[in-house]
């Protein structure tokens, strides 16, 4: 099956902890993304990664950092999580105008 | 700047009635528009995308027409089904900082009642 796979599905953690989410795509796409879907269902891009070029949304706090080993993987690390980081984090990949999303990682910060 | 606007946050309809979800856009260049549908706890999935040759895309009974004169790409269906209840996003492919990225509207929650 070709798709975008995210782990874990859910994660609950306390304020100040570090978390890391994984994303893998088996579609052979060149570009990957992280989006944040907040409690109001707003979908905002955080990062895009293409050919080792990282493009950062400047509104993303510095505690967030993407990590990529190859074009099929794009992980997301959050150092010292804050309550406002509670959201669904969606990974996506694209080739041309074809975008495919993963099912998301739901983060709850308590 | 470039943006996508969905004016309705929530639309509630009775099964069998027509559906129309609004989407307008602002774009510096010729736009490429999409509709995505997201069911509860699932990934957003592509429903439709605009064509460059003015064809009207259709999928699962839904259709949308890109009107450059009114900067719109409204989603329509002639008869709503219970299974259409979901979150619908209009999106545009925009070029920011030299890279294309998909930018979403705020989303419209569609609830179909029996």
PDB file of C-alpha atoms in Angstrom:
ATOM      1  CA  UNK A   1       0.000   0.000   0.000  1.00  0.00           C
ATOM      2  CA  UNK A   2       1.362   3.406  -0.956  1.00  0.00           C
ATOM      3  CA  UNK A   3       0.452   6.225   1.370  1.00  0.00           C
ATOM      4  CA  UNK A   4       1.637   8.562   4.104  1.00  0.00           C
ATOM      5  CA  UNK A   5       2.118   6.848   7.454  1.00  0.00           C
ATOM      6  CA  UNK A   6       2.343   8.636  10.785  1.00  0.00           C
ATOM      7  CA  UNK A   7       3.236   7.367  14.239  1.00  0.00           C
ATOM      8  CA  UNK A   8       2.085   7.575  16.937  1.00  0.00           C
ATOM      9  CA  UNK A   9      -1.653   8.116  16.431  1.00  0.00           C
ATOM     10  CA  UNK A  10      -1.991   9.737  19.856  1.00  0.00           C
ATOM     11  CA  UNK A  11       0.393  11.139  22.415  1.00  0.00           C
ATOM     12  CA  UNK A  12      -0.268  12.612  25.843  1.00  0.00           C
ATOM     13  CA  UNK A  13       2.568  14.406  27.601  1.00  0.00           C
ATOM     14  CA  UNK A  14       3.254  16.995  30.247  1.00  0.00           C
ATOM     15  CA  UNK A  15       4.334  20.585  29.759  1.00  0.00           C
ATOM     16  CA  UNK A  16       8.076  20.865  29.268  1.00  0.00           C
ATOM     17  CA  UNK A  17       8.638  17.383  27.859  1.00  0.00           C
ATOM     18  CA  UNK A  18      10.201  16.643  24.473  1.00  0.00           C
ATOM     19  CA  UNK A  19       8.207  14.713  21.877  1.00  0.00           C
ATOM     20  CA  UNK A  20       8.984  13.347  18.460  1.00  0.00           C
ATOM     21  CA  UNK A  21       6.597  12.301  15.700  1.00  0.00           C
ATOM     22  CA  UNK A  22       7.428  10.153  12.707  1.00  0.00           C
ATOM     23  CA  UNK A  23       6.249  10.351   9.121  1.00  0.00           C
ATOM     24  CA  UNK A  24       7.033   8.118   6.181  1.00  0.00           C
ATOM     25  CA  UNK A  25       5.686   8.234   2.639  1.00  0.00           C
ATOM     26  CA  UNK A  26       5.856   5.375   0.153  1.00  0.00           C
ATOM     27  CA  UNK A  27       4.548   7.358  -2.802  1.00  0.00           C
ATOM     28  CA  UNK A  28       7.925   8.363  -4.186  1.00  0.00           C
ATOM     29  CA  UNK A  29       7.051  12.039  -3.783  1.00  0.00           C
ATOM     30  CA  UNK A  30       9.788  14.674  -3.704  1.00  0.00           C
ATOM     31  CA  UNK A  31       8.320  17.068  -1.132  1.00  0.00           C
ATOM     32  CA  UNK A  32       7.035  16.538   2.397  1.00  0.00           C
ATOM     33  CA  UNK A  33       5.238  18.819   4.834  1.00  0.00           C
ATOM     34  CA  UNK A  34       4.064  19.220   8.372  1.00  0.00           C
ATOM     35  CA  UNK A  35       0.734  20.932   8.992  1.00  0.00           C
ATOM     36  CA  UNK A  36      -0.878  21.803  12.317  1.00  0.00           C
ATOM     37  CA  UNK A  37      -4.635  21.403  12.729  1.00  0.00           C
ATOM     38  CA  UNK A  38      -5.747  23.259  15.835  1.00  0.00           C
ATOM     39  CA  UNK A  39      -8.858  22.913  17.983  1.00  0.00           C
ATOM     40  CA  UNK A  40     -10.788  25.196  15.594  1.00  0.00           C
ATOM     41  CA  UNK A  41      -9.774  22.908  12.705  1.00  0.00           C
ATOM     42  CA  UNK A  42      -7.553  25.556  11.133  1.00  0.00           C
ATOM     43  CA  UNK A  43      -4.925  23.848   8.951  1.00  0.00           C
ATOM     44  CA  UNK A  44      -1.665  25.771   8.835  1.00  0.00           C
ATOM     45  CA  UNK A  45       1.578  24.774   7.198  1.00  0.00           C
ATOM     46  CA  UNK A  46       4.587  24.526   9.485  1.00  0.00           C
ATOM     47  CA  UNK A  47       7.375  23.229   7.278  1.00  0.00           C
ATOM     48  CA  UNK A  48       8.051  21.973   3.786  1.00  0.00           C
ATOM     49  CA  UNK A  49      11.115  19.951   2.812  1.00  0.00           C
ATOM     50  CA  UNK A  50      12.295  19.362  -0.736  1.00  0.00           C
ATOM     51  CA  UNK A  51      15.696  18.157  -1.938  1.00  0.00           C
ATOM     52  CA  UNK A  52      17.257  18.971   1.406  1.00  0.00           C
ATOM     53  CA  UNK A  53      15.850  22.483   1.286  1.00  0.00           C
ATOM     54  CA  UNK A  54      13.826  23.324   4.339  1.00  0.00           C
ATOM     55  CA  UNK A  55      11.283  26.105   4.194  1.00  0.00           C
ATOM     56  CA  UNK A  56      10.046  27.264   7.550  1.00  0.00           C
ATOM     57  CA  UNK A  57       6.865  29.105   8.352  1.00  0.00           C
ATOM     58  CA  UNK A  58       8.178  32.008  10.374  1.00  0.00           C
ATOM     59  CA  UNK A  59       5.275  31.886  12.802  1.00  0.00           C
ATOM     60  CA  UNK A  60       6.372  28.455  14.054  1.00  0.00           C
ATOM     61  CA  UNK A  61       8.080  28.642  17.476  1.00  0.00           C
ATOM     62  CA  UNK A  62      11.725  27.592  17.611  1.00  0.00           C
ATOM     63  CA  UNK A  63      10.950  24.638  19.861  1.00  0.00           C
ATOM     64  CA  UNK A  64       9.648  22.891  16.733  1.00  0.00           C
ATOM     65  CA  UNK A  65      12.225  21.308  14.431  1.00  0.00           C
ATOM     66  CA  UNK A  66      11.793  18.991  11.447  1.00  0.00           C
ATOM     67  CA  UNK A  67      14.239  16.160  10.834  1.00  0.00           C
ATOM     68  CA  UNK A  68      14.728  14.357   7.541  1.00  0.00           C
ATOM     69  CA  UNK A  69      17.024  11.439   6.750  1.00  0.00           C
ATOM     70  CA  UNK A  70      15.849  11.038   3.154  1.00  0.00           C
ATOM     71  CA  UNK A  71      13.018  12.215   0.931  1.00  0.00           C
ATOM     72  CA  UNK A  72      10.678   9.492   2.222  1.00  0.00           C
ATOM     73  CA  UNK A  73      10.912  10.513   5.885  1.00  0.00           C
ATOM     74  CA  UNK A  74      10.162  13.754   7.679  1.00  0.00           C
ATOM     75  CA  UNK A  75       9.955  13.676  11.457  1.00  0.00           C
ATOM     76  CA  UNK A  76       8.916  16.466  13.814  1.00  0.00           C
ATOM     77  CA  UNK A  77      10.500  17.164  17.161  1.00  0.00           C
ATOM     78  CA  UNK A  78       9.083  19.513  19.777  1.00  0.00           C
ATOM     79  CA  UNK A  79      11.437  20.514  22.549  1.00  0.00           C
ATOM     80  CA  UNK A  80       9.691  21.513  25.753  1.00  0.00           C
ATOM     81  CA  UNK A  81       6.039  21.336  24.743  1.00  0.00           C
ATOM     82  CA  UNK A  82       3.561  24.038  25.739  1.00  0.00           C
ATOM     83  CA  UNK A  83      -0.216  23.690  26.310  1.00  0.00           C
ATOM     84  CA  UNK A  84      -0.936  25.513  23.037  1.00  0.00           C
ATOM     85  CA  UNK A  85       0.900  22.757  21.179  1.00  0.00           C
ATOM     86  CA  UNK A  86      -2.113  20.482  21.756  1.00  0.00           C
ATOM     87  CA  UNK A  87      -3.338  19.821  18.220  1.00  0.00           C
ATOM     88  CA  UNK A  88      -3.362  17.306  15.402  1.00  0.00           C
ATOM     89  CA  UNK A  89      -0.129  17.268  13.419  1.00  0.00           C
ATOM     90  CA  UNK A  90      -0.627  16.205   9.838  1.00  0.00           C
ATOM     91  CA  UNK A  91       2.174  15.028   7.596  1.00  0.00           C
ATOM     92  CA  UNK A  92       1.775  15.270   3.827  1.00  0.00           C
ATOM     93  CA  UNK A  93       3.751  14.622   0.679  1.00  0.00           C
ATOM     94  CA  UNK A  94       3.383  15.961  -2.835  1.00  0.00           C
ATOM     95  CA  UNK A  95       4.457  15.533  -6.412  1.00  0.00           C
ATOM     96  CA  UNK A  96       3.255  18.316  -8.686  1.00  0.00           C
ATOM     97  CA  UNK A  97      -0.323  19.091  -7.695  1.00  0.00           C
ATOM     98  CA  UNK A  98      -0.940  15.710  -6.038  1.00  0.00           C
ATOM     99  CA  UNK A  99      -0.934  16.046  -2.261  1.00  0.00           C
ATOM    100  CA  UNK A 100      -1.523  13.112   0.092  1.00  0.00           C
ATOM    101  CA  UNK A 101      -2.029  13.432   3.836  1.00  0.00           C
ATOM    102  CA  UNK A 102      -1.442  11.084   6.715  1.00  0.00           C
ATOM    103  CA  UNK A 103      -4.098  10.462   9.364  1.00  0.00           C
ATOM    104  CA  UNK A 104      -2.328  12.682  11.858  1.00  0.00           C
ATOM    105  CA  UNK A 105      -0.782  12.507  15.315  1.00  0.00           C
ATOM    106  CA  UNK A 106      -3.023  13.865  18.054  1.00  0.00           C
ATOM    107  CA  UNK A 107      -1.011  15.577  20.761  1.00  0.00           C
ATOM    108  CA  UNK A 108      -2.440  16.482  24.142  1.00  0.00           C
ATOM    109  CA  UNK A 109      -0.271  18.524  26.480  1.00  0.00           C
ATOM    110  CA  UNK A 110      -1.367  18.478  30.113  1.00  0.00           C
TER     111      UNK A 110
ATOM    112  CA  UNK B   1      -1.569  38.511  -0.203  1.00  0.00           C
ATOM    113  CA  UNK B   2      -2.831  35.214  -1.616  1.00  0.00           C
ATOM    114  CA  UNK B   3      -5.609  33.603   0.435  1.00  0.00           C
ATOM    115  CA  UNK B   4      -8.610  31.296   0.417  1.00  0.00           C
ATOM    116  CA  UNK B   5     -11.891  32.219   2.109  1.00  0.00           C
ATOM    117  CA  UNK B   6     -14.681  29.921   3.235  1.00  0.00           C
ATOM    118  CA  UNK B   7     -17.436  32.031   4.714  1.00  0.00           C
ATOM    119  CA  UNK B   8     -19.483  29.263   6.319  1.00  0.00           C
ATOM    120  CA  UNK B   9     -18.158  27.520   9.388  1.00  0.00           C
ATOM    121  CA  UNK B  10     -21.131  25.194   9.722  1.00  0.00           C
ATOM    122  CA  UNK B  11     -23.766  24.108   7.212  1.00  0.00           C
ATOM    123  CA  UNK B  12     -26.654  21.883   8.308  1.00  0.00           C
ATOM    124  CA  UNK B  13     -28.932  20.366   5.679  1.00  0.00           C
ATOM    125  CA  UNK B  14     -31.609  17.739   5.358  1.00  0.00           C
ATOM    126  CA  UNK B  15     -30.808  14.633   3.329  1.00  0.00           C
ATOM    127  CA  UNK B  16     -31.815  14.995  -0.319  1.00  0.00           C
ATOM    128  CA  UNK B  17     -31.429  18.767  -0.490  1.00  0.00           C
ATOM    129  CA  UNK B  18     -28.779  20.425  -2.682  1.00  0.00           C
ATOM    130  CA  UNK B  19     -25.410  21.341  -1.214  1.00  0.00           C
ATOM    131  CA  UNK B  20     -23.357  24.426  -1.954  1.00  0.00           C
ATOM    132  CA  UNK B  21     -20.237  25.302   0.033  1.00  0.00           C
ATOM    133  CA  UNK B  22     -18.625  28.634  -0.755  1.00  0.00           C
ATOM    134  CA  UNK B  23     -15.004  29.250  -1.607  1.00  0.00           C
ATOM    135  CA  UNK B  24     -13.388  32.426  -2.898  1.00  0.00           C
ATOM    136  CA  UNK B  25      -9.733  33.159  -3.404  1.00  0.00           C
ATOM    137  CA  UNK B  26      -7.197  35.902  -3.887  1.00  0.00           C
ATOM    138  CA  UNK B  27      -4.272  34.961  -6.061  1.00  0.00           C
ATOM    139  CA  UNK B  28      -1.460  36.822  -7.731  1.00  0.00           C
ATOM    140  CA  UNK B  29      -1.113  34.193 -10.435  1.00  0.00           C
ATOM    141  CA  UNK B  30      -3.487  31.842 -12.231  1.00  0.00           C
ATOM    142  CA  UNK B  31      -4.870  29.755  -9.405  1.00  0.00           C
ATOM    143  CA  UNK B  32      -5.006  26.023  -8.857  1.00  0.00           C
ATOM    144  CA  UNK B  33      -7.912  25.230  -6.494  1.00  0.00           C
ATOM    145  CA  UNK B  34      -8.819  22.081  -4.569  1.00  0.00           C
ATOM    146  CA  UNK B  35     -11.545  20.708  -2.334  1.00  0.00           C
ATOM    147  CA  UNK B  36     -10.526  18.288   0.418  1.00  0.00           C
ATOM    148  CA  UNK B  37     -12.874  16.287   2.643  1.00  0.00           C
ATOM    149  CA  UNK B  38     -11.977  15.105   6.130  1.00  0.00           C
ATOM    150  CA  UNK B  39     -14.081  12.606   8.041  1.00  0.00           C
ATOM    151  CA  UNK B  40     -13.696  12.311  11.791  1.00  0.00           C
ATOM    152  CA  UNK B  41     -10.232  11.083  12.840  1.00  0.00           C
ATOM    153  CA  UNK B  42      -9.183  10.517   9.242  1.00  0.00           C
ATOM    154  CA  UNK B  43      -6.754  12.160   6.824  1.00  0.00           C
ATOM    155  CA  UNK B  44      -7.974  14.992   4.584  1.00  0.00           C
ATOM    156  CA  UNK B  45      -8.635  13.404   1.194  1.00  0.00           C
ATOM    157  CA  UNK B  46      -8.730  15.088  -2.202  1.00  0.00           C
ATOM    158  CA  UNK B  47     -12.277  15.478  -3.480  1.00  0.00           C
ATOM    159  CA  UNK B  48     -11.777  17.719  -6.531  1.00  0.00           C
ATOM    160  CA  UNK B  49      -9.208  19.910  -8.174  1.00  0.00           C
ATOM    161  CA  UNK B  50      -9.564  22.586 -10.810  1.00  0.00           C
ATOM    162  CA  UNK B  51      -8.421  22.020 -14.354  1.00  0.00           C
ATOM    163  CA  UNK B  52      -6.521  24.533 -16.432  1.00  0.00           C
ATOM    164  CA  UNK B  53      -8.728  23.876 -19.463  1.00  0.00           C
ATOM    165  CA  UNK B  54     -12.020  24.976 -17.825  1.00  0.00           C
ATOM    166  CA  UNK B  55     -13.366  21.435 -17.515  1.00  0.00           C
ATOM    167  CA  UNK B  56     -15.667  20.952 -14.544  1.00  0.00           C
ATOM    168  CA  UNK B  57     -14.228  18.383 -12.135  1.00  0.00           C
ATOM    169  CA  UNK B  58     -16.676  15.886 -10.628  1.00  0.00           C
ATOM    170  CA  UNK B  59     -16.297  13.200  -7.968  1.00  0.00           C
ATOM    171  CA  UNK B  60     -18.760  11.276  -5.818  1.00  0.00           C
ATOM    172  CA  UNK B  61     -21.583  13.480  -7.076  1.00  0.00           C
ATOM    173  CA  UNK B  62     -19.757  16.677  -6.128  1.00  0.00           C
ATOM    174  CA  UNK B  63     -18.668  19.247  -8.679  1.00  0.00           C
ATOM    175  CA  UNK B  64     -17.040  22.664  -8.663  1.00  0.00           C
ATOM    176  CA  UNK B  65     -16.445  25.271 -11.346  1.00  0.00           C
ATOM    177  CA  UNK B  66     -13.567  27.704 -11.283  1.00  0.00           C
ATOM    178  CA  UNK B  67     -14.905  31.182 -12.059  1.00  0.00           C
ATOM    179  CA  UNK B  68     -12.008  33.574 -12.512  1.00  0.00           C
ATOM    180  CA  UNK B  69     -14.374  36.526 -12.952  1.00  0.00           C
ATOM    181  CA  UNK B  70     -15.713  36.107  -9.422  1.00  0.00           C
ATOM    182  CA  UNK B  71     -12.604  34.365  -7.974  1.00  0.00           C
ATOM    183  CA  UNK B  72     -14.731  31.451  -6.828  1.00  0.00           C
ATOM    184  CA  UNK B  73     -14.625  27.661  -6.713  1.00  0.00           C
ATOM    185  CA  UNK B  74     -17.853  26.726  -4.930  1.00  0.00           C
ATOM    186  CA  UNK B  75     -18.539  23.051  -4.163  1.00  0.00           C
ATOM    187  CA  UNK B  76     -21.941  21.717  -5.205  1.00  0.00           C
ATOM    188  CA  UNK B  77     -23.951  18.519  -5.077  1.00  0.00           C
ATOM    189  CA  UNK B  78     -27.530  18.110  -6.258  1.00  0.00           C
ATOM    190  CA  UNK B  79     -28.684  15.827  -3.440  1.00  0.00           C
ATOM    191  CA  UNK B  80     -27.030  15.476  -0.041  1.00  0.00           C
ATOM    192  CA  UNK B  81     -26.472  12.055   1.538  1.00  0.00           C
ATOM    193  CA  UNK B  82     -25.965  11.254   5.216  1.00  0.00           C
ATOM    194  CA  UNK B  83     -22.444  10.033   4.410  1.00  0.00           C
ATOM    195  CA  UNK B  84     -21.518  13.502   3.111  1.00  0.00           C
ATOM    196  CA  UNK B  85     -21.336  14.743   6.701  1.00  0.00           C
ATOM    197  CA  UNK B  86     -17.701  15.801   7.101  1.00  0.00           C
ATOM    198  CA  UNK B  87     -15.317  18.753   7.226  1.00  0.00           C
ATOM    199  CA  UNK B  88     -14.657  20.320   3.824  1.00  0.00           C
ATOM    200  CA  UNK B  89     -11.627  22.436   3.042  1.00  0.00           C
ATOM    201  CA  UNK B  90     -11.074  24.623   0.017  1.00  0.00           C
ATOM    202  CA  UNK B  91      -7.377  25.028  -0.776  1.00  0.00           C
ATOM    203  CA  UNK B  92      -5.157  26.826  -3.214  1.00  0.00           C
ATOM    204  CA  UNK B  93      -1.700  26.033  -4.477  1.00  0.00           C
ATOM    205  CA  UNK B  94       0.334  29.123  -3.722  1.00  0.00           C
ATOM    206  CA  UNK B  95       3.945  30.024  -4.280  1.00  0.00           C
ATOM    207  CA  UNK B  96       5.568  31.353  -1.139  1.00  0.00           C
ATOM    208  CA  UNK B  97       9.287  31.960  -0.725  1.00  0.00           C
ATOM    209  CA  UNK B  98       9.928  30.267  -4.057  1.00  0.00           C
ATOM    210  CA  UNK B  99       8.093  27.051  -3.176  1.00  0.00           C
ATOM    211  CA  UNK B 100       4.591  25.807  -3.962  1.00  0.00           C
ATOM    212  CA  UNK B 101       2.463  24.925  -0.962  1.00  0.00           C
ATOM    213  CA  UNK B 102      -1.147  24.072  -0.344  1.00  0.00           C
ATOM    214  CA  UNK B 103      -2.927  26.791   1.645  1.00  0.00           C
ATOM    215  CA  UNK B 104      -6.283  26.013   3.206  1.00  0.00           C
ATOM    216  CA  UNK B 105      -9.409  27.949   4.007  1.00  0.00           C
ATOM    217  CA  UNK B 106     -10.898  27.726   7.496  1.00  0.00           C
ATOM    218  CA  UNK B 107     -13.026  24.720   6.613  1.00  0.00           C
ATOM    219  CA  UNK B 108     -16.795  24.171   6.521  1.00  0.00           C
ATOM    220  CA  UNK B 109     -18.379  21.522   8.720  1.00  0.00           C
ATOM    221  CA  UNK B 110     -21.242  19.924   6.775  1.00  0.00           C
ATOM    222  CA  UNK B 111     -23.889  18.071   8.753  1.00  0.00           C
ATOM    223  CA  UNK B 112     -26.566  16.135   6.874  1.00  0.00           C
ATOM    224  CA  UNK B 113     -29.655  15.244   8.899  1.00  0.00           C
ATOM    225  CA  UNK B 114     -32.250  12.575   8.071  1.00  0.00           C
TER     226      UNK B 114
END
